[in-house]
Tab-separated table of C-alpha atoms in Angstrom:
chain	number	residue	atom	x	y	z
A	93	MET	CA	185.299	98.115	215.440
A	94	ARG	CA	184.105	97.148	218.867
A	95	SER	CA	184.809	100.598	220.341
A	96	ARG	CA	183.065	102.277	217.412
A	97	SER	CA	179.957	100.125	217.854
A	98	ARG	CA	179.959	100.960	221.536
A	99	SER	CA	180.052	104.694	220.754
A	100	TYR	CA	176.898	104.360	218.626
A	101	TRP	CA	175.005	102.183	221.097
A	102	PRO	CA	173.772	105.002	223.441
A	103	TYR	CA	172.429	106.919	220.448
A	104	LEU	CA	170.592	103.844	219.198
A	105	LEU	CA	169.012	103.398	222.632
A	106	ILE	CA	167.641	106.933	222.798
A	107	ALA	CA	166.733	107.152	219.090
A	108	PRO	CA	163.130	105.852	219.508
A	109	THR	CA	162.416	108.353	222.292
A	110	VAL	CA	163.953	111.238	220.372
A	111	ALA	CA	162.065	110.280	217.201
A	112	GLY	CA	158.775	109.958	219.070
A	113	GLY	CA	159.256	113.264	220.862
A	114	ALA	CA	160.200	115.036	217.650
A	115	PHE	CA	157.136	113.645	215.898
A	116	LEU	CA	154.779	114.687	218.704
A	117	LEU	CA	156.278	118.178	218.797
A	118	LEU	CA	156.937	118.890	215.137
A	119	TYR	CA	153.944	117.307	213.421
A	120	PRO	CA	151.268	119.511	215.088
A	121	LEU	CA	153.417	122.583	214.473
A	122	LEU	CA	154.004	121.779	210.816
A	123	ARG	CA	150.359	120.813	210.337
A	124	ALA	CA	149.194	124.112	211.847
A	125	LEU	CA	151.656	125.977	209.624
A	126	LEU	CA	150.301	124.213	206.537
A	127	ILE	CA	146.663	124.932	207.480
A	128	SER	CA	147.511	128.593	208.084
A	129	LEU	CA	148.628	128.810	204.445
A	130	GLN	CA	145.419	127.240	203.108
A	131	HIS	CA	141.734	128.038	202.760
A	132	PHE	CA	140.689	125.575	205.447
A	133	ARG	CA	137.168	125.762	206.855
A	134	MET	CA	134.348	123.343	207.640
A	135	GLY	CA	133.969	122.227	204.021
A	136	GLU	CA	137.660	121.455	203.660
A	137	LEU	CA	137.648	119.649	207.007
A	138	ILE	CA	134.915	117.281	205.761
A	139	ARG	CA	135.775	116.747	202.111
A	140	GLY	CA	139.466	117.696	202.036
A	141	GLY	CA	141.163	119.421	199.146
A	142	ALA	CA	142.106	122.706	200.840
A	143	ALA	CA	143.433	125.315	198.427
A	144	PHE	CA	146.776	126.984	199.018
A	145	ILE	CA	146.382	130.756	199.509
A	146	GLY	CA	149.818	131.744	200.804
A	147	LEU	CA	149.951	134.497	203.414
A	148	ASP	CA	146.387	135.733	202.956
A	149	ASN	CA	145.316	134.563	206.430
A	150	TYR	CA	148.207	136.414	208.040
A	151	ALA	CA	147.415	139.532	206.038
A	152	GLU	CA	143.788	139.344	207.177
A	153	LEU	CA	144.850	139.055	210.796
A	154	LEU	CA	147.450	141.808	210.759
A	155	SER	CA	145.196	144.241	208.901
A	156	GLY	CA	142.365	143.981	211.451
A	157	PRO	CA	142.232	145.868	214.770
A	158	GLN	CA	141.025	142.926	216.850
A	159	PHE	CA	144.247	140.952	216.550
A	160	TRP	CA	146.310	143.894	217.793
A	161	GLN	CA	143.951	144.417	220.724
A	162	VAL	CA	144.298	140.765	221.699
A	163	LEU	CA	148.073	140.937	221.236
A	164	LEU	CA	148.299	143.964	223.530
A	165	ARG	CA	146.089	142.221	226.112
A	166	THR	CA	148.301	139.138	225.910
A	167	ALA	CA	151.411	141.260	226.461
A	168	VAL	CA	149.865	142.972	229.497
A	169	TRP	CA	148.629	139.631	230.847
A	170	THR	CA	152.084	138.077	230.441
A	171	ALA	CA	153.973	141.019	231.936
A	172	ILE	CA	151.773	141.277	235.044
A	173	ASN	CA	151.897	137.558	235.761
A	174	VAL	CA	155.633	137.123	235.138
A	175	VAL	CA	156.581	140.096	237.319
A	176	LEU	CA	154.402	138.818	240.174
A	177	ILE	CA	155.586	135.220	239.784
A	178	VAL	CA	159.300	136.072	239.760
A	179	GLY	CA	158.968	138.617	242.578
A	180	ILE	CA	156.918	136.402	244.901
A	181	SER	CA	159.009	133.335	244.092
A	182	THR	CA	162.194	135.210	244.965
A	183	GLY	CA	160.738	136.225	248.318
A	184	VAL	CA	159.560	132.676	249.070
A	185	ALA	CA	162.955	131.214	248.110
A	186	LEU	CA	164.776	133.673	250.377
A	187	MET	CA	162.360	132.869	253.182
A	188	LEU	CA	162.991	129.141	252.735
A	189	GLN	CA	166.689	129.811	253.073
A	190	HIS	CA	166.211	131.333	256.547
A	191	LEU	CA	163.539	129.013	257.976
A	192	ARG	CA	164.259	126.213	260.384
A	193	ARG	CA	164.370	122.730	258.956
A	194	GLY	CA	160.881	121.684	260.081
A	195	LEU	CA	159.151	124.844	258.846
A	196	ARG	CA	161.149	124.732	255.623
A	197	LEU	CA	160.093	121.139	254.971
A	198	ALA	CA	156.433	121.996	255.686
A	199	LEU	CA	156.460	124.990	253.332
A	200	MET	CA	158.233	123.060	250.582
A	201	SER	CA	155.671	120.252	250.920
A	202	ALA	CA	152.818	122.760	250.646
A	203	LEU	CA	154.397	124.287	247.549
A	204	ALA	CA	154.863	120.878	245.968
A	205	LEU	CA	151.228	119.939	246.657
A	206	ALA	CA	149.970	123.217	245.159
A	207	TRP	CA	152.145	122.641	242.102
A	208	ALA	CA	150.905	119.058	241.733
A	209	MET	CA	147.228	120.054	241.813
A	210	PRO	CA	145.617	119.497	238.369
A	211	ILE	CA	144.948	122.704	236.456
A	212	ILE	CA	141.243	122.082	235.898
A	213	ALA	CA	140.702	121.102	239.534
A	214	ALA	CA	142.463	124.247	240.763
A	215	THR	CA	140.466	126.417	238.364
A	216	THR	CA	137.195	124.870	239.551
A	217	VAL	CA	138.170	125.564	243.170
A	218	PHE	CA	138.788	129.213	242.298
A	219	GLN	CA	135.340	129.373	240.700
A	220	TRP	CA	133.870	128.239	243.997
A	221	LEU	CA	136.025	130.625	246.039
A	222	PHE	CA	134.863	133.657	244.040
A	223	GLN	CA	131.228	132.589	243.665
A	224	SER	CA	128.946	135.575	244.250
A	225	GLU	CA	126.579	134.163	246.900
A	226	LEU	CA	128.375	131.235	248.520
A	227	GLY	CA	132.014	132.042	247.795
A	228	ILE	CA	134.365	132.347	250.743
A	229	VAL	CA	136.152	135.383	249.264
A	230	ASN	CA	133.016	137.566	249.349
A	231	TRP	CA	132.152	136.267	252.814
A	232	LEU	CA	135.638	137.101	254.097
A	233	LEU	CA	135.642	140.590	252.555
A	234	VAL	CA	132.216	141.377	254.018
A	235	THR	CA	133.362	140.063	257.393
A	236	LEU	CA	136.345	142.423	257.257
A	237	GLY	CA	134.004	145.354	256.696
A	238	PHE	CA	133.885	145.673	252.909
A	239	GLU	CA	130.095	145.680	252.597
A	240	SER	CA	130.211	146.502	248.886
A	241	PHE	CA	131.295	142.896	248.195
A	242	GLU	CA	127.989	141.507	249.458
A	243	GLY	CA	126.881	139.303	246.547
A	244	TYR	CA	129.547	140.789	244.291
A	245	THR	CA	129.698	138.989	240.925
A	246	TRP	CA	133.381	138.699	240.097
A	247	PHE	CA	132.920	137.087	236.707
A	248	ALA	CA	130.543	139.759	235.380
A	249	ASP	CA	133.254	142.432	235.375
A	250	GLY	CA	136.185	142.209	232.978
A	251	THR	CA	138.771	143.751	235.312
A	252	ALA	CA	137.692	141.583	238.250
A	253	THR	CA	137.782	138.416	236.123
A	254	PHE	CA	141.232	139.377	234.836
A	255	ALA	CA	142.423	139.860	238.427
A	256	VAL	CA	141.035	136.478	239.539
A	257	LEU	CA	142.841	134.780	236.654
A	258	VAL	CA	146.085	136.534	237.581
A	259	VAL	CA	145.774	135.269	241.161
A	260	LEU	CA	145.065	131.749	239.894
A	261	VAL	CA	148.003	131.616	237.473
A	262	VAL	CA	150.416	133.170	239.977
A	263	TRP	CA	149.312	130.673	242.636
A	264	GLN	CA	149.925	127.801	240.243
A	265	SER	CA	153.293	129.080	239.019
A	266	VAL	CA	155.028	130.278	242.184
A	267	PRO	CA	155.814	126.779	243.596
A	268	PHE	CA	157.951	125.732	240.611
A	269	ALA	CA	159.844	129.021	240.434
A	270	ALA	CA	160.318	129.291	244.203
A	271	LEU	CA	161.628	125.745	244.615
A	272	THR	CA	163.946	126.182	241.628
A	273	LEU	CA	165.357	129.425	243.013
A	274	TYR	CA	165.779	127.877	246.459
A	275	ALA	CA	167.732	125.017	244.888
A	276	GLY	CA	169.947	127.633	243.264
A	277	LEU	CA	170.427	129.460	246.573
A	278	THR	CA	171.759	126.298	248.180
A	279	THR	CA	174.622	126.264	245.672
A	280	ILE	CA	175.969	129.662	246.754
A	281	PRO	CA	178.771	129.303	249.338
A	282	ASN	CA	177.810	130.669	252.756
A	283	GLU	CA	181.182	132.407	252.950
A	284	LEU	CA	180.033	134.922	250.362
A	285	PHE	CA	176.989	135.894	252.448
A	286	GLU	CA	179.055	136.081	255.627
A	287	SER	CA	181.656	138.288	253.989
A	288	ALA	CA	178.975	140.643	252.682
A	289	ARG	CA	177.391	140.901	256.140
A	290	ILE	CA	180.751	141.496	257.827
A	291	ASP	CA	181.301	144.379	255.419
A	292	GLY	CA	178.057	145.874	256.701
A	293	GLY	CA	175.811	144.952	253.797
A	294	THR	CA	172.060	145.092	254.330
A	295	GLY	CA	169.715	142.349	253.154
A	296	TRP	CA	168.988	144.205	249.927
A	297	GLN	CA	172.669	144.915	249.306
A	298	VAL	CA	173.559	141.251	249.866
A	299	PHE	CA	170.868	140.204	247.393
A	300	ARG	CA	171.942	142.761	244.796
A	301	SER	CA	175.693	142.154	245.116
A	302	VAL	CA	175.856	138.418	245.843
A	303	THR	CA	172.608	136.498	245.317
A	304	PHE	CA	171.372	137.991	242.068
A	305	PRO	CA	174.740	137.979	240.214
A	306	MET	CA	175.328	134.353	241.205
A	307	LEU	CA	171.832	133.300	240.097
A	308	ARG	CA	171.463	135.578	237.083
A	309	PRO	CA	171.330	132.677	234.561
A	310	LEU	CA	168.737	130.905	236.724
A	311	PHE	CA	166.598	134.038	236.970
A	312	ALA	CA	166.816	134.433	233.183
A	313	LEU	CA	165.808	130.811	232.619
A	314	ILE	CA	162.859	130.989	235.027
A	315	THR	CA	161.681	134.254	233.469
A	316	ALA	CA	161.797	132.703	229.987
A	317	LEU	CA	159.911	129.604	231.110
A	318	GLU	CA	157.257	131.678	232.876
A	319	VAL	CA	156.792	133.916	229.830
A	320	ILE	CA	156.087	130.819	227.752
A	321	TRP	CA	153.833	129.276	230.417
A	322	VAL	CA	151.773	132.434	230.940
A	323	ALA	CA	151.515	133.529	227.304
A	324	LYS	CA	150.217	130.144	226.144
A	325	CYS	CA	147.927	129.758	229.149
A	326	PHE	CA	144.576	128.421	227.919
A	327	PRO	CA	142.702	125.966	230.217
A	328	GLN	CA	142.474	128.350	233.183
A	329	ILE	CA	141.055	131.163	231.064
A	330	TRP	CA	138.684	128.956	229.117
A	331	VAL	CA	137.275	127.114	232.131
A	332	LEU	CA	136.926	130.235	234.250
A	333	SER	CA	135.682	132.823	231.760
A	334	GLN	CA	135.923	131.522	228.163
A	335	GLY	CA	137.695	134.765	227.345
A	336	GLY	CA	134.924	136.953	228.719
A	337	PRO	CA	133.079	138.917	229.802
A	338	GLY	CA	133.178	140.332	226.322
A	339	ASP	CA	136.802	139.940	225.290
A	340	ALA	CA	138.279	141.130	228.603
A	341	THR	CA	140.295	137.944	229.165
A	342	THR	CA	140.777	136.823	225.570
A	343	THR	CA	144.480	136.210	224.977
A	344	LEU	CA	146.051	134.837	221.799
A	345	PRO	CA	145.530	131.117	222.584
A	346	VAL	CA	141.889	131.751	223.519
A	347	TYR	CA	141.437	133.949	220.460
A	348	ALA	CA	142.775	131.204	218.188
A	349	PHE	CA	140.442	128.639	219.726
A	350	LYS	CA	137.397	130.916	219.546
A	351	ILE	CA	138.018	131.664	215.867
A	352	ALA	CA	138.382	127.990	215.005
A	353	ARG	CA	135.489	126.824	217.207
A	354	ALA	CA	132.879	129.517	216.660
A	355	LEU	CA	133.646	130.630	213.114
A	356	HIS	CA	135.118	127.341	211.854
A	357	ARG	CA	138.026	129.413	210.542
A	358	TYR	CA	140.647	126.750	211.154
A	359	ASP	CA	143.031	128.510	208.800
A	360	LEU	CA	142.787	131.808	210.665
A	361	GLY	CA	143.010	130.102	214.058
A	362	SER	CA	146.144	128.255	212.933
A	363	ALA	CA	147.650	131.540	211.757
A	364	VAL	CA	147.108	133.028	215.228
A	365	ALA	CA	148.744	129.974	216.792
A	366	ILE	CA	151.763	130.191	214.494
A	367	LEU	CA	152.197	133.896	215.235
A	368	LEU	CA	152.142	133.099	218.955
A	369	VAL	CA	154.809	130.424	218.455
A	370	ILE	CA	156.979	132.898	216.529
A	371	LEU	CA	156.648	135.553	219.233
A	372	LEU	CA	157.495	133.083	222.016
A	373	ALA	CA	160.416	131.656	220.052
A	374	PHE	CA	161.793	135.158	219.480
A	375	ALA	CA	161.459	135.976	223.194
A	376	LEU	CA	163.075	132.687	224.214
A	377	ILE	CA	165.988	132.950	221.779
A	378	SER	CA	166.679	136.565	222.784
A	379	ASN	CA	166.685	135.587	226.451
A	380	LEU	CA	168.948	132.571	225.880
A	381	ARG	CA	171.417	134.740	223.953
A	382	ARG	CA	171.618	137.128	226.914
A	383	MET	CA	172.149	134.136	229.216
A	384	VAL	CA	175.039	132.866	227.105
A	385	ARG	CA	176.659	136.309	226.924
A	386	SER	CA	176.393	136.753	230.705
């Protein structure tokens, strides 16, 4: 009896934390799912009594062209950011591996500080950097001879605003991915690298034949996490551009918020959010299955 009670004791200790975490994660999701199946607008928010309408909100979304435009923009946004994040992070991790101890510690500290910077604070700094008259980016470009950037308004052009947001999100995401990949590199025995070099392997051949196969599960995990992080990215876009100009930077999370906030279509906004969750869950599960098989 005593051994059996001991076996249950760890589970009893973590039960409150698990229950609290499950409630905080599942309740908003289930509540959004319920609202997406109801006629839930300003009137229902005030007086209650929302009517159940089934999948009508989803049918309305999927039958309109705007949702598909936003979905395509979200896919492009996610793909560009994830490719840049994984590529740059891999280069930074490999560089950390070859730096001297002092330089490596300095770079890792800088990465950690960039990663620790609050999202809103970092976004505000980027607003200042790309300000048309007093921003340092325009000043630097003009100094380098690009006179066309004199007073250039970055946030009035959709492509330019999209590019600024990509730079911001990549800058915020690279530290985590780079430090994680560097930690993985330290687990690879040096003998494998030395053997590959003795056989005449170039840097690219060593990476392709030794580094990447050894860290394939880690690369898959980082890619999955970055897809989720980038696809659900909201505060940077909203603070910097509010999805504009026009709809140039409106992704699915911003689209859901704009529908609920401007049109008071809480049911339709919840349907967008649930569709985003389904897409991310499908991407994550597919990636995890490949990880397990590998």
